[in-house]
Coordinates of C-alpha atoms and ligand atoms in Angstrom, one line a residue:
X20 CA 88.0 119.6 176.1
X21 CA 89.0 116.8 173.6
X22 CA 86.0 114.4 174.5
X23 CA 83.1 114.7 176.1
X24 CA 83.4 111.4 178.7
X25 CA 80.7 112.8 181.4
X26 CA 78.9 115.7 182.6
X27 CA 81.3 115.2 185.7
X28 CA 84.2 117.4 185.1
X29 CA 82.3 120.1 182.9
X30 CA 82.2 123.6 184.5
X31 CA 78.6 125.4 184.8
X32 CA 79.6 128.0 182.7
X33 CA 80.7 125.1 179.8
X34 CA 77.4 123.4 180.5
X35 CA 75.4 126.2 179.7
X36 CA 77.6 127.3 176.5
X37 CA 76.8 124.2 175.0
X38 CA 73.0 124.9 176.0
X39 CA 73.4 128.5 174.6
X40 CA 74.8 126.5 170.9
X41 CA 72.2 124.0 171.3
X42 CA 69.8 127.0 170.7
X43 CA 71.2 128.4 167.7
X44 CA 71.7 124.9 166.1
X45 CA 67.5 124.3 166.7
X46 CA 67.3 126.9 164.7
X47 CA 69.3 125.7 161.6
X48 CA 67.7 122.3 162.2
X49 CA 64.1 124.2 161.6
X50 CA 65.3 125.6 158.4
X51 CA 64.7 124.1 154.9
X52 CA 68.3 124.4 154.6
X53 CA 69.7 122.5 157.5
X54 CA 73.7 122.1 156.9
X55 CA 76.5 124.0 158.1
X56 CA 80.6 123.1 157.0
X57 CA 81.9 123.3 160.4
X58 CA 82.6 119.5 160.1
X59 CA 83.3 119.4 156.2
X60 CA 86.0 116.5 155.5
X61 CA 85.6 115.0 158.5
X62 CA 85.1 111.8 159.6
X63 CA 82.3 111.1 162.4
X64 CA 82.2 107.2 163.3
X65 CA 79.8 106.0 165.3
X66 CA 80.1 102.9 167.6
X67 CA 77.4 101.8 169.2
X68 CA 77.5 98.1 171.3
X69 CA 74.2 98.7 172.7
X70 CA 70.9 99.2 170.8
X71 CA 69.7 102.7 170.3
X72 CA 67.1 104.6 168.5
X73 CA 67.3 108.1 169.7
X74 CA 71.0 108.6 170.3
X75 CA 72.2 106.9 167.2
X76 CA 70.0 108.4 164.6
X77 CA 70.5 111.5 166.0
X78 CA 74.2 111.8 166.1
X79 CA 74.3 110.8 162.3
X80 CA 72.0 113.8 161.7
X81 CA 73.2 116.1 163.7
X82 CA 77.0 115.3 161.9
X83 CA 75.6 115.3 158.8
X84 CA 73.9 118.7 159.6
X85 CA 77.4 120.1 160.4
X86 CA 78.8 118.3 157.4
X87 CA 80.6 115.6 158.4
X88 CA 81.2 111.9 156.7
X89 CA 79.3 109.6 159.1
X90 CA 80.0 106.3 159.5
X91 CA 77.7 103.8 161.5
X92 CA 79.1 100.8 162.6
X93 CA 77.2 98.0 162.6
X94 CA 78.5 95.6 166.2
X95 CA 75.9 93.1 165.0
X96 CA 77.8 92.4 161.9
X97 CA 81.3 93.4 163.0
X98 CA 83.8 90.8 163.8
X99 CA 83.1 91.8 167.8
X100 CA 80.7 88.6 167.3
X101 CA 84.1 86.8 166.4
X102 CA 85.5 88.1 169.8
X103 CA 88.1 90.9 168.5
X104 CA 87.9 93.2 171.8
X105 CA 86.8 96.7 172.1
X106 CA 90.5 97.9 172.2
X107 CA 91.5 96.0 169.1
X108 CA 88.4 97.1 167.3
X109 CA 89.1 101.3 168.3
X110 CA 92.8 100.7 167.5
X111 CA 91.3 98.9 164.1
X112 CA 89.4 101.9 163.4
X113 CA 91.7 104.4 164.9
X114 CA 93.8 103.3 161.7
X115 CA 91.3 104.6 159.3
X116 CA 92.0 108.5 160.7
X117 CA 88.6 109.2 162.2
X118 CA 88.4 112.4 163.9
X119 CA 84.9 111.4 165.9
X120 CA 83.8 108.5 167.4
X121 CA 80.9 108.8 169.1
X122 CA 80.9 105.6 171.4
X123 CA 77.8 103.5 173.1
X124 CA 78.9 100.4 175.5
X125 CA 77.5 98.3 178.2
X126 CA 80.1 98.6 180.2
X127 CA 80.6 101.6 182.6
X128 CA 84.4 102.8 181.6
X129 CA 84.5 101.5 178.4
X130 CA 84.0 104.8 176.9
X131 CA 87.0 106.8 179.2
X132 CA 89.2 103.5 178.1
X133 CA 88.6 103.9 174.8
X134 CA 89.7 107.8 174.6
X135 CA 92.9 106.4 175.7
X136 CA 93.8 104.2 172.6
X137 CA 92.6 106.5 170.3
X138 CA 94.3 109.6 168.8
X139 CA 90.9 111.5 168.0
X140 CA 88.0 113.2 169.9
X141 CA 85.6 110.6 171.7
X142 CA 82.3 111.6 172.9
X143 CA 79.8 109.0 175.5
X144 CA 76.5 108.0 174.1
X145 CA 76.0 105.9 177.4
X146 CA 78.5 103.5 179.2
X147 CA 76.7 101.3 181.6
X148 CA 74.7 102.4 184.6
X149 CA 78.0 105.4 184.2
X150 CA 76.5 108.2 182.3
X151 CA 74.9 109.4 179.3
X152 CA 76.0 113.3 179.1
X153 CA 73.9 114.1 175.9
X154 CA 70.8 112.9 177.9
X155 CA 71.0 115.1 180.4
X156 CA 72.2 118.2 178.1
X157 CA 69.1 117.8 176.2
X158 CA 67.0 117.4 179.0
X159 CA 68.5 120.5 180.3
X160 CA 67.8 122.3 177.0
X161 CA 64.3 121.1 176.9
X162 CA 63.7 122.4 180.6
X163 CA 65.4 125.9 180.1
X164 CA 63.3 126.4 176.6
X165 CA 60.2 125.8 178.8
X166 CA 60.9 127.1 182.3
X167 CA 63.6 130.0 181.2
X168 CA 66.4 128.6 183.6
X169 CA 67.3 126.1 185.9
X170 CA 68.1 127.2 188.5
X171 CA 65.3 126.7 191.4
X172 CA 63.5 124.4 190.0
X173 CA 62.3 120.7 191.9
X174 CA 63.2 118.5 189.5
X175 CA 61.6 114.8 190.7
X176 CA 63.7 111.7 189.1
X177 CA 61.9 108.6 189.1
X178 CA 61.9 104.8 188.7
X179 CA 65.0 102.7 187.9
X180 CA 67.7 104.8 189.6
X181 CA 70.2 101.9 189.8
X182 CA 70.6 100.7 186.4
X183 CA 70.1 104.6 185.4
X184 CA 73.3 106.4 183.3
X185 CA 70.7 109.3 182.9
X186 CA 69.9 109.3 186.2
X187 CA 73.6 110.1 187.0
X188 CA 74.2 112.5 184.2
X189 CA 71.1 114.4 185.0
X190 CA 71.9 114.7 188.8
X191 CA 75.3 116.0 188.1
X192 CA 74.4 118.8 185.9
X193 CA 71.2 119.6 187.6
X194 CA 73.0 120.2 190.8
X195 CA 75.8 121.8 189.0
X196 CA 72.8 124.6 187.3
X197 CA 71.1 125.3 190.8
X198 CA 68.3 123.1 190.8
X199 CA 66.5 120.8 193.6
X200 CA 66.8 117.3 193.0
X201 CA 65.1 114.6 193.9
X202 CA 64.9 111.1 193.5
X203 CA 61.8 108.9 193.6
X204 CA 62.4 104.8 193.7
X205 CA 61.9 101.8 195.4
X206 CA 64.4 100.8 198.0
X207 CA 65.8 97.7 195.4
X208 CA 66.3 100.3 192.4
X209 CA 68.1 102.6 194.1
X210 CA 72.0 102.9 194.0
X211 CA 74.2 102.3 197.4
X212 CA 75.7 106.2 198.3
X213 CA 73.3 108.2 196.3
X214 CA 72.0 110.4 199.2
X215 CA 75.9 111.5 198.7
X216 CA 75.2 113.0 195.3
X217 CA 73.1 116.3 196.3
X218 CA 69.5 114.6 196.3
X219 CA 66.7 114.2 198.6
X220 CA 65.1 110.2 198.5
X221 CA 61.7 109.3 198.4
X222 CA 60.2 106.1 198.3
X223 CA 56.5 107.4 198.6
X224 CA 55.9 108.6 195.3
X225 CA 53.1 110.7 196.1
X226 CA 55.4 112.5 198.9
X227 CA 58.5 112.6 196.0
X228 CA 56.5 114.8 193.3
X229 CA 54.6 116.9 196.0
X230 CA 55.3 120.4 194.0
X231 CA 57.8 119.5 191.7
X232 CA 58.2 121.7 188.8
X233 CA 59.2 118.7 186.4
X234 CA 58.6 115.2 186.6
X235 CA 61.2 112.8 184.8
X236 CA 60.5 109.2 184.7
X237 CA 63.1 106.3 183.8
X238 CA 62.4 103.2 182.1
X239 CA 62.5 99.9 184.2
X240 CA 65.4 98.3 182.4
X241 CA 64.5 94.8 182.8
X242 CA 67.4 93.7 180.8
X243 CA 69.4 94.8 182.9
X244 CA 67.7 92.7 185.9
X245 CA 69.0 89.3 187.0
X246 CA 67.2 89.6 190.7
X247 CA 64.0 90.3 191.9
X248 CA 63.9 94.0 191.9
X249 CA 60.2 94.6 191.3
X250 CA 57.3 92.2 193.0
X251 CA 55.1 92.6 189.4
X252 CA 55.0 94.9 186.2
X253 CA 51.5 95.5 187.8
X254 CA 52.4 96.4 191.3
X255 CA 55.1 98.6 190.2
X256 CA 53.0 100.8 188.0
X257 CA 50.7 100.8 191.0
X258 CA 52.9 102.5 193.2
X259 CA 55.7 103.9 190.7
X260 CA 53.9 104.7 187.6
X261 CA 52.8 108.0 186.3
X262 CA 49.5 108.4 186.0
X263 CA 46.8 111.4 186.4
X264 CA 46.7 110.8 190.2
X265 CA 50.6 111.1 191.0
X266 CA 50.8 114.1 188.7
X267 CA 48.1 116.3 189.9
X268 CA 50.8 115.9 193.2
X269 CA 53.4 118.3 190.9
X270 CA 52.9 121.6 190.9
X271 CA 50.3 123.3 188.7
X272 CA 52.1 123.0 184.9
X273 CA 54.2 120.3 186.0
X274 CA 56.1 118.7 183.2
X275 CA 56.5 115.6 182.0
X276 CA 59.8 113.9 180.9
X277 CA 61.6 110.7 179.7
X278 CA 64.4 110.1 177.7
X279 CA 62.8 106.7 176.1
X280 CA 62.5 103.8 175.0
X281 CA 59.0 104.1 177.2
X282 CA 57.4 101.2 178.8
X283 CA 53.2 102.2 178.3
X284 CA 52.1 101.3 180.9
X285 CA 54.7 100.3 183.0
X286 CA 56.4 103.4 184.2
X287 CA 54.0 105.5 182.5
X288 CA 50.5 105.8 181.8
X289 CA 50.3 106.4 177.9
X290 CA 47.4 109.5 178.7
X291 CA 49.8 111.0 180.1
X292 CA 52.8 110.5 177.7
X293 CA 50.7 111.8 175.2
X294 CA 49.1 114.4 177.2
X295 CA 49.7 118.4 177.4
X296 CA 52.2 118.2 180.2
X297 CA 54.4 116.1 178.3
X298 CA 57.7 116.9 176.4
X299 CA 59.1 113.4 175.4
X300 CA 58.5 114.8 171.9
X301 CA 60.3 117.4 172.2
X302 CA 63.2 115.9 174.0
X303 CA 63.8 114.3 170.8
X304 CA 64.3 117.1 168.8
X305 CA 66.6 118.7 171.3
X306 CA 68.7 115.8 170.7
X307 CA 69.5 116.7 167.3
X308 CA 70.7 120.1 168.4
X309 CA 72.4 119.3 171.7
X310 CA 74.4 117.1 169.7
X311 CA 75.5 119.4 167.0
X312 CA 76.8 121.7 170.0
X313 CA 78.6 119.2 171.2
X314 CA 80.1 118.0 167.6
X315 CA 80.9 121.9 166.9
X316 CA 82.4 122.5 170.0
X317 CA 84.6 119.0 169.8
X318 CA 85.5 120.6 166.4
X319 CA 87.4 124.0 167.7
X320 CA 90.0 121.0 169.2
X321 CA 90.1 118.9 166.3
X322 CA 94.2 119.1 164.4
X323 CA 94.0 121.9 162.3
X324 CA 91.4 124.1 163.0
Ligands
CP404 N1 67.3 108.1 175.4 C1 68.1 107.2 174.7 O1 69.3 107.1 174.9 O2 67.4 106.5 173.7 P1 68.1 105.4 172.8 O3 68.5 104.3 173.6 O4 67.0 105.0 171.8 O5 69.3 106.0 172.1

């Protein structure tokens, strides 16, 4: 592939080659000496028109890693704020020869539009409520490294489904590797047609992590909220939080995931973000190498190689 839009559309074999790089590049990223030159003279741009900490930071490192010139693109200071659209501004620095840009938006589509109008490779770093493919491919390397495959496994997906890109992405290739799915949420927080995607729904937390191997929670994206989707902050951590009573429903060893920014006590008791069943940590540092698989395998298509 050229880009990397969605998990949708990747094969289960491609899914787990990219997990099968991710491993080897956690490796280099261990080392003292942490760069390889399978990017060397190129030009890694990233765009990003919604805030992140994680997926930002760790695309510039993992480019960097492989070599790369990264550019990040500050849409704060850009002339966006003087209305130039998103079309203008990839055509704008389509012109400058990039041959990466790695591409957050608010908008679910933005991202698949934007391949269009460029001439390089683009990759997703989350359109919308749409998807967030590097999410879910760290996830899935996080999982494997601690469970030794996928397949079989209850995964338990809970919280704010609806406004939820890694909600999507991480259905889509847990299906696609063979695991059970399920999804955990409030009536209001949960999408229209999503029994359709392969998972069994719960509203009963309790009842939704009976057993399950790993438990991922979302964060409530208020931002996102115009309605009243939650009664209170407190009455949603009552019935929808993690905390030591709802895990010790998982199985025994149950893990503990989410892809962050964290809300302490709002979808998650902090004892148990910072507790021995948790991997958030560690999700953070899969990030890095997930996303120099997916730079070094967008390089084997780039002109000239
Ligand atoms: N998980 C995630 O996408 O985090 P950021 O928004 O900080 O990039």
């Amino acid at each position: 592939h050229r880009h990397l839009l969605g998990i949708e559309g990747l094969q289960p074999n491609e899914i787990v080659a990219l997990l099968d790089q991710a491993e080897a590049a956690v490796e280099i990223s261990r080392q003292v000496e942490k760069k390889k030159a399978v990017l060397r003279g190129r030009t890694q741009i990233n765009l990003f028109f919604e805030a992140s900490t994680r997926t930002q930071s760790s695309f510039e490192i993992a480019g960097k890693r492989l070599g790369a010139d990264v550019m990040n693109m500050s849409v704060a200071s850009s002339s966006v704020k003087k209305g130039e659209t998103l079309i203008d501004t990839a055509a704008t620095l389509n012109a400058m020869h990039p041959d990466i840009i790695v591409v957050r938006h608010h908008a679910a589509g933005a991202v698949h539009l934007l391949a269009q109008k460029v001439g390089c490779s683009v990759v997703n770093a989350g359109d919308g409520a749409h998807e967030h493919p590097t999410q879910a491919l760290l996830d899935a390397l996080t999982i494997r490294r601690h469970k030794g495959s996928i397949a079989g496994l209850t995964v338990a997906i809970c919280g704010d489904i609806l406004h939820s890109r890694v909600a999507r992405s991480n259905i889509i290739l847990l299906n696609a590797l063979g695991a059970r799915v399920r999804i955990v949420a409030p009536s209001t927080l949960l999408p229209n047609g999503i029994a359709q995607m392969g998972v069994e729904v719960f509203q009963d937390m309790r009842k939704g992590l009976a057993g399950a191997d790993i438990v991922m929670m979302l964060r409530l994206q208020r931002e996102r909220m115009q309605g009243a989707f939650i009664p209170s902050v407190r009455e949603y951590f009552r019935y929808y939080g993690l905390d030591r009573d709802k895990l010790a429903e998982a199985a025994e060893g149950a893990l503990v995931m989410h892809p962050g920014p964290m809300n302490r006590g709002v979808e998650i008791d902090p004892e148990i973000a910072d507790g021995p069943q948790s991997l958030i940590r560690e999700q953070v540092e899969m990030g890095v190498a997930v996303r120099m698989a997916v730079l070094e395998a967008l390089a084997a298509h780039l002109p000239n190689k």
